[in-house]
Short mmCIF file of C-alpha atoms in Angstrom, two decimals:
data_model
loop_
_atom_site.label_atom_id
_atom_site.label_comp_id
_atom_site.label_asym_id
_atom_site.label_seq_id
_atom_site.Cartn_x
_atom_site.Cartn_y
_atom_site.Cartn_z
CA UNK A 64 -5.24 17.10 6.97
CA UNK A 65 -2.05 17.18 6.00
CA UNK A 66 -0.06 13.81 6.69
CA UNK A 67 2.59 13.45 9.39
CA UNK A 68 4.93 10.85 10.78
CA UNK A 69 2.69 9.95 13.03
CA UNK A 70 -0.13 8.82 10.39
CA UNK A 71 3.03 6.00 9.05
CA UNK A 72 2.04 3.53 10.91
CA UNK A 73 0.94 -0.03 10.60
CA UNK A 74 0.54 -1.30 6.86
CA UNK A 75 0.87 0.29 3.75
CA UNK A 76 0.19 -2.28 0.88
CA UNK A 77 2.30 -1.85 -2.61
CA UNK A 78 -0.30 -3.00 -4.90
CA UNK A 79 0.05 -4.19 -8.32
CA UNK A 80 -1.52 -2.23 -11.52
CA UNK A 81 -4.10 -4.74 -12.48
CA UNK A 82 -4.58 -5.24 -16.56
CA UNK A 83 -7.07 -6.54 -18.95
CA UNK A 84 -6.45 -9.23 -20.99
CA UNK A 85 -6.18 -6.07 -23.66
CA UNK A 86 -3.72 -5.07 -21.76
CA UNK A 87 -5.21 -1.88 -20.46
CA UNK A 88 -5.49 -0.53 -16.59
CA UNK A 89 -8.64 -2.77 -15.01
CA UNK A 90 -9.96 0.11 -12.83
CA UNK A 91 -12.80 -2.57 -11.80
CA UNK A 92 -9.97 -4.67 -10.24
CA UNK A 93 -7.92 -1.99 -9.23
CA UNK A 94 -10.80 -0.28 -6.90
CA UNK A 95 -11.31 -4.26 -5.34
CA UNK A 96 -8.10 -4.37 -4.27
CA UNK A 97 -7.88 -0.96 -2.72
CA UNK A 98 -11.12 -1.80 -0.82
CA UNK A 99 -9.38 -5.59 0.06
CA UNK A 100 -6.48 -3.80 1.44
CA UNK A 101 -8.96 -0.82 3.46
CA UNK A 102 -11.34 -3.45 4.87
CA UNK A 103 -8.71 -6.28 5.90
CA UNK A 104 -6.41 -3.67 7.74
CA UNK A 105 -4.32 -1.39 5.87
CA UNK A 106 -3.19 1.70 6.88
CA UNK A 107 -2.85 3.18 3.36
CA UNK A 108 -2.20 2.41 -0.17
CA UNK A 109 1.10 2.89 -2.37
CA UNK A 110 0.07 2.34 -6.03
CA UNK A 111 2.41 3.12 -8.82
CA UNK A 112 5.58 2.17 -7.35
CA UNK A 113 7.93 -0.78 -8.70
CA UNK A 114 5.21 -3.33 -7.71
CA UNK A 115 2.55 -1.02 -9.54
CA UNK A 116 4.94 -1.13 -12.61
CA UNK A 117 5.62 2.86 -12.87
CA UNK A 118 8.09 2.65 -16.14
CA UNK A 119 5.39 0.67 -18.12
CA UNK A 120 2.73 3.31 -17.90
CA UNK A 121 2.21 5.87 -19.42
CA UNK A 122 1.89 9.70 -17.54
CA UNK A 123 -2.00 9.46 -17.93
CA UNK A 124 -2.03 6.32 -16.65
CA UNK A 125 -0.25 6.83 -13.72
CA UNK A 126 -2.57 10.02 -12.90
CA UNK A 127 -5.30 8.14 -13.28
CA UNK A 128 -4.61 5.08 -11.21
CA UNK A 129 -3.63 7.44 -8.14
CA UNK A 130 -7.21 9.32 -8.62
CA UNK A 131 -9.00 5.70 -8.69
CA UNK A 132 -7.30 4.59 -5.32
CA UNK A 133 -7.91 8.44 -3.77
CA UNK A 134 -11.63 7.87 -4.85
CA UNK A 135 -12.56 4.47 -3.34
CA UNK A 136 -9.40 5.27 0.08
CA UNK A 137 -12.19 7.73 1.01
CA UNK A 138 -9.49 9.37 3.20
CA UNK A 139 -6.79 6.80 4.00
CA UNK A 140 -3.35 7.76 2.64
CA UNK A 141 -2.44 6.64 -0.79
CA UNK A 142 1.26 7.65 -1.20
CA UNK A 143 2.00 6.64 -4.63
CA UNK A 144 5.67 5.95 -5.85
CA UNK A 145 7.87 8.48 -8.26
CA UNK A 146 10.32 6.25 -9.77
CA UNK A 147 11.52 8.75 -12.33
CA UNK A 148 15.29 8.90 -13.06
CA UNK A 149 15.49 12.89 -13.23
CA UNK A 150 14.32 15.23 -11.14
CA UNK A 151 12.16 17.39 -13.81
CA UNK A 152 10.33 14.49 -14.11
CA UNK A 153 9.81 14.04 -10.72
CA UNK A 154 8.36 16.78 -10.57
CA UNK A 155 5.98 16.51 -13.18
CA UNK A 156 5.13 13.33 -11.75
CA UNK A 157 4.21 14.11 -8.41
CA UNK A 158 2.45 17.25 -9.67
CA UNK A 159 0.15 14.95 -11.27
CA UNK A 160 -0.22 12.80 -8.54
CA UNK A 161 -1.44 15.60 -5.96
CA UNK A 162 -3.51 17.03 -8.57
CA UNK A 163 -5.24 13.58 -8.34
CA UNK A 164 -5.70 13.61 -4.65
CA UNK A 165 -2.38 11.86 -3.13
CA UNK A 166 -2.07 12.08 0.69
CA UNK A 167 2.12 12.41 -0.05
CA UNK A 168 4.75 10.96 -2.53
CA UNK A 169 7.44 8.23 -2.12
CA UNK A 170 9.82 9.32 -4.22
CA UNK A 171 12.90 6.58 -5.15
CA UNK A 172 16.62 8.02 -5.25
CA UNK A 173 18.07 9.15 -8.25
CA UNK A 174 19.48 6.65 -9.99
CA UNK A 175 21.92 6.33 -13.27
CA UNK A 176 22.39 9.87 -13.21
CA UNK A 177 23.39 8.99 -9.24
CA UNK A 178 24.56 12.47 -7.61
CA UNK A 179 26.97 12.13 -3.89
CA UNK A 180 24.80 12.02 -0.53
CA UNK A 181 25.06 15.92 -0.71
CA UNK A 182 23.35 15.57 -4.12
CA UNK A 183 20.62 13.28 -3.06
CA UNK A 184 19.55 15.66 0.35
CA UNK A 185 19.57 18.76 -2.38
CA UNK A 186 17.24 16.50 -4.39
CA UNK A 187 14.80 15.32 -1.94
CA UNK A 188 15.39 19.01 -0.58
CA UNK A 189 14.14 20.43 -4.50
CA UNK A 190 11.69 18.13 -4.86
CA UNK A 191 9.71 18.52 -1.31
CA UNK A 192 9.80 22.47 -2.25
CA UNK A 193 8.77 22.16 -5.67
CA UNK A 194 5.67 19.35 -4.92
CA UNK A 195 4.92 20.62 -1.72
CA UNK A 196 3.30 17.20 -0.38
CA UNK A 197 4.29 16.02 2.19
CA UNK A 198 7.65 13.34 0.84
CA UNK A 199 8.56 9.69 1.61
CA UNK A 200 12.32 8.58 0.12
CA UNK A 201 12.20 5.08 -0.87
CA UNK A 202 15.51 3.15 -0.99
CA UNK A 203 16.15 0.14 -2.73
CA UNK A 204 20.03 -0.18 -3.64
CA UNK A 205 19.67 -3.57 -5.42
CA UNK A 206 17.20 -2.01 -7.86
CA UNK A 207 19.38 1.53 -8.42
CA UNK A 208 22.47 1.09 -6.92
CA UNK A 209 22.14 3.82 -4.33
CA UNK A 210 21.94 3.87 -0.63
CA UNK A 211 21.37 6.85 1.76
CA UNK A 212 23.55 6.76 4.34
CA UNK A 213 22.01 7.39 7.97
CA UNK A 214 23.81 11.28 8.33
CA UNK A 215 21.99 11.55 5.34
CA UNK A 216 18.34 10.57 6.68
CA UNK A 217 18.62 12.13 9.55
CA UNK A 218 19.79 15.89 7.63
CA UNK A 219 16.51 15.02 5.39
CA UNK A 220 14.23 14.50 8.35
CA UNK A 221 15.47 17.37 10.43
CA UNK A 222 14.40 20.26 7.97
CA UNK A 223 11.27 18.29 6.86
CA UNK A 224 12.21 17.05 3.73
CA UNK A 225 10.80 13.97 4.34
CA UNK A 226 8.42 12.39 6.72
CA UNK A 227 9.50 8.81 6.54
CA UNK A 228 11.19 6.49 4.51
CA UNK A 229 10.62 2.87 2.97
CA UNK A 230 13.98 1.03 3.50
CA UNK A 231 14.37 -1.81 1.09
CA UNK A 232 17.78 -3.06 2.09
CA UNK A 233 18.86 -5.73 4.11
CA UNK A 234 22.05 -3.64 5.50
CA UNK A 235 20.97 -3.79 8.92
CA UNK A 236 23.46 -2.24 10.94
CA UNK A 237 23.02 1.08 8.94
CA UNK A 238 19.10 0.68 9.76
CA UNK A 239 20.07 0.90 13.36
CA UNK A 240 21.99 3.87 12.73
CA UNK A 241 19.38 5.63 11.03
CA UNK A 242 16.83 4.76 13.96
CA UNK A 243 19.12 6.13 16.60
CA UNK A 244 19.65 9.38 14.15
CA UNK A 245 16.65 10.08 13.01
CA UNK A 246 13.96 7.62 14.33
CA UNK A 247 12.32 11.01 16.37
CA UNK A 248 11.79 13.23 13.62
CA UNK A 249 10.83 10.57 10.82
CA UNK A 250 8.90 7.24 10.33
CA UNK A 251 11.25 4.51 9.20
CA UNK A 252 8.72 1.66 6.95
CA UNK A 253 9.97 -1.20 6.43
CA UNK A 254 9.95 -2.49 2.58
CA UNK A 255 11.92 -5.80 3.06
CA UNK A 256 9.28 -9.09 3.74
CA UNK A 257 12.08 -11.23 5.12
CA UNK A 258 13.55 -8.66 7.89
CA UNK A 259 9.73 -7.40 8.45
CA UNK A 260 9.07 -8.40 11.82
CA UNK A 261 13.08 -7.53 12.56
CA UNK A 262 12.88 -4.10 11.55
CA UNK A 263 9.30 -3.38 13.40
CA UNK A 264 11.33 -4.65 16.66
CA UNK A 265 14.03 -1.97 16.29
CA UNK A 266 11.85 0.93 15.42
CA UNK A 267 9.89 0.96 11.96
CA UNK A 268 6.56 2.20 12.58
CA UNK A 269 5.24 -0.36 9.70
CA UNK A 270 6.22 -1.23 6.24
CA UNK A 271 5.03 -0.89 2.37
CA UNK A 272 4.84 -4.49 1.74
CA UNK A 273 4.36 -6.12 -1.76
CA UNK A 274 3.06 -9.89 -0.70
CA UNK A 275 0.57 -8.03 1.33
CA UNK A 276 -1.46 -7.49 -1.40
CA UNK A 277 -2.55 -11.28 -0.92
CA UNK A 278 -2.17 -11.59 3.12
CA UNK A 279 -2.88 -8.12 4.42
CA UNK A 280 -4.07 -9.87 7.56
CA UNK A 281 -1.20 -11.98 8.11
CA UNK A 282 1.06 -9.12 7.74
CA UNK A 283 -0.96 -6.92 10.31
CA UNK A 284 -0.93 -9.63 13.03
CA UNK A 285 3.55 -9.88 11.96
CA UNK A 286 3.40 -6.07 12.94
CA UNK A 287 0.78 -6.15 16.13
CA UNK A 288 3.06 -8.93 17.76
CA UNK A 289 6.59 -7.15 16.95
CA UNK A 290 5.33 -3.85 18.13
CA UNK A 291 4.09 -5.45 21.14
CA UNK A 292 8.05 -6.64 21.84
CA UNK A 293 6.84 -10.33 20.71
CA UNK A 294 9.78 -10.72 18.30
CA UNK A 295 9.78 -14.38 18.31
CA UNK A 296 5.91 -15.19 17.88
CA UNK A 297 5.88 -12.32 14.92
CA UNK A 298 8.96 -14.41 13.12
CA UNK A 299 7.37 -17.52 13.46
CA UNK A 300 4.15 -15.85 11.88
CA UNK A 301 6.31 -14.30 9.46
CA UNK A 302 7.99 -17.49 8.64
CA UNK A 303 4.36 -19.00 7.37
CA UNK A 304 4.70 -16.79 4.12
CA UNK A 305 8.32 -17.58 3.46
CA UNK A 306 7.58 -20.15 0.56
CA UNK A 307 5.40 -17.28 -0.70
CA UNK A 308 8.00 -14.64 -0.35
CA UNK A 309 10.42 -16.87 -1.90
CA UNK A 310 8.57 -17.62 -4.82
CA UNK A 311 6.78 -14.41 -5.67
CA UNK A 312 10.41 -13.06 -5.82
CA UNK A 313 12.21 -15.68 -8.19
CA UNK A 314 11.87 -13.74 -10.82
CA UNK A 315 11.08 -9.81 -11.22
CA UNK A 316 8.40 -8.33 -9.14
CA UNK A 317 5.54 -8.18 -9.90
CA UNK A 318 5.41 -10.93 -12.83
CA UNK A 319 4.86 -14.05 -10.31
CA UNK A 320 2.73 -11.85 -7.64
CA UNK A 321 0.59 -11.21 -10.30
CA UNK A 322 0.41 -15.11 -11.16
CA UNK A 323 -0.22 -15.75 -7.73
CA UNK A 324 -2.91 -13.04 -7.17
CA UNK A 325 -5.19 -14.49 -9.96
CA UNK A 326 -4.77 -17.75 -8.66
CA UNK A 327 -5.84 -16.58 -5.38
CA UNK A 328 -8.58 -15.00 -6.97
CA UNK A 329 -7.83 -11.61 -6.87
CA UNK A 330 -7.65 -10.14 -10.02
CA UNK A 331 -4.26 -8.67 -11.40
CA UNK A 332 -3.40 -9.85 -14.89
CA UNK A 333 -0.60 -9.97 -16.52
CA UNK A 334 2.41 -7.32 -16.72
CA UNK A 335 3.54 -5.24 -19.75
CA UNK A 336 7.01 -5.19 -21.42
CA UNK A 337 9.80 -5.00 -20.88
CA UNK A 338 8.74 -7.55 -18.37
CA UNK A 339 6.89 -11.25 -19.18
CA UNK A 340 4.83 -13.38 -17.31
CA UNK A 341 6.69 -16.24 -14.71
CA UNK A 342 8.59 -19.25 -16.80
CA UNK A 343 6.85 -22.46 -16.33
CA UNK A 344 9.11 -23.54 -13.40
CA UNK A 345 7.97 -20.67 -11.58
CA UNK A 346 4.53 -20.64 -12.68
CA UNK A 347 4.80 -24.73 -11.39
CA UNK A 348 6.16 -23.59 -7.96
CA UNK A 349 3.34 -21.18 -7.67
CA UNK A 350 0.64 -23.32 -7.57
CA UNK A 351 2.34 -25.41 -5.32
CA UNK A 352 3.17 -22.65 -2.88
CA UNK A 353 -0.97 -21.72 -3.10
CA UNK A 354 -2.23 -24.88 -2.79
CA UNK A 355 -0.42 -25.51 0.31
CA UNK A 356 -1.14 -21.68 1.60
CA UNK A 357 -4.98 -22.53 0.76
CA UNK A 358 -4.36 -26.03 3.16
CA UNK A 359 -2.85 -23.79 5.70
CA UNK A 360 -5.68 -21.55 6.00
CA UNK A 361 -8.32 -24.03 5.67
CA UNK A 362 -6.65 -26.10 8.66
CA UNK A 363 -6.31 -23.14 10.98
#
C-alpha cells in the first residue's frame, strides 16, 4: 500500500540509534525500542534522522537500521530521515532505504550549499522522481540555516512532490500561512515539542518527536486532547514534560536524550563522534528530572 497524506496522523517517534559498549549498532535494543513505541500507540517510526545520528553511521549501517525497523514494524510506517548535503548522496541513501522496505523518506532541506526557494522546489521534485517513494520535507532552520516559505511548501504539495513535512521551526505565522495554503493537500507534522499542542490545534496532523522515545503515551494524550479542541488541557499535559524537554536539549541531541533513556531502562548506549556524552552538570540535571518524573508517574 502506498503511503498517503491521510496516513500521516498521530505520533511518529524520531528514534535514537542504540549503540553497544563497543560502539556497534545494538540491533536488539533497536528492535525493542520500535516494539515499545508501536505497542504504546505510535503510528510510525522515524529512524536515521538527526536523533538517529545519520552523519555518524555508515551507508551500510543506515540501511541495516531501516531494515530492522521495517521488520519489527510489521506494516506500520517507517520513514527514515535523509540528511545528505548533496542531491546524489540523498538519492543514494533514499534508494537504499527503499530497498530496505521503507514506507517513505523524510528528506531535510539542502544545506551548506543551499539554493533559493526555486532550487528547493527543483530539489524535492527531482528527489521524488528519482526515488519513487512518498516524500516528506524536513525543515529545521536552526540546524540548516534554511527555511521553506509557505508558498514553496504549497507548490511541492500541489504537484505531489511531497505528501507532508516535519516542521521544526518556531515561526508560527509562517506555519499558519503554510496550513492555509497547503493544509488540504499535505500533512503537516510538528517537530517542536514546546509547540506540539499548538501546532495540532492549528491543523497539524501529528508530530515527529524525539522525546516520545521515552514518553510516547503522554504525547499521544497531548495529541488526542489538542485534536479534540481541548487546547488548554493539551498544553497542561504537555507542560508535565517541560522539565524533560529542557534538559534533553541542553546539549546537542541525542546525547542527553540517550543518557535519559538509559536512566529510564531503555537501552540506548552513548553517541558517536563528533558528538560526546552530556557534561557532568547536564547528567546531574537529567538524573534529577528523571527521579521527579518517576515520582510523578508513581503518584498518578
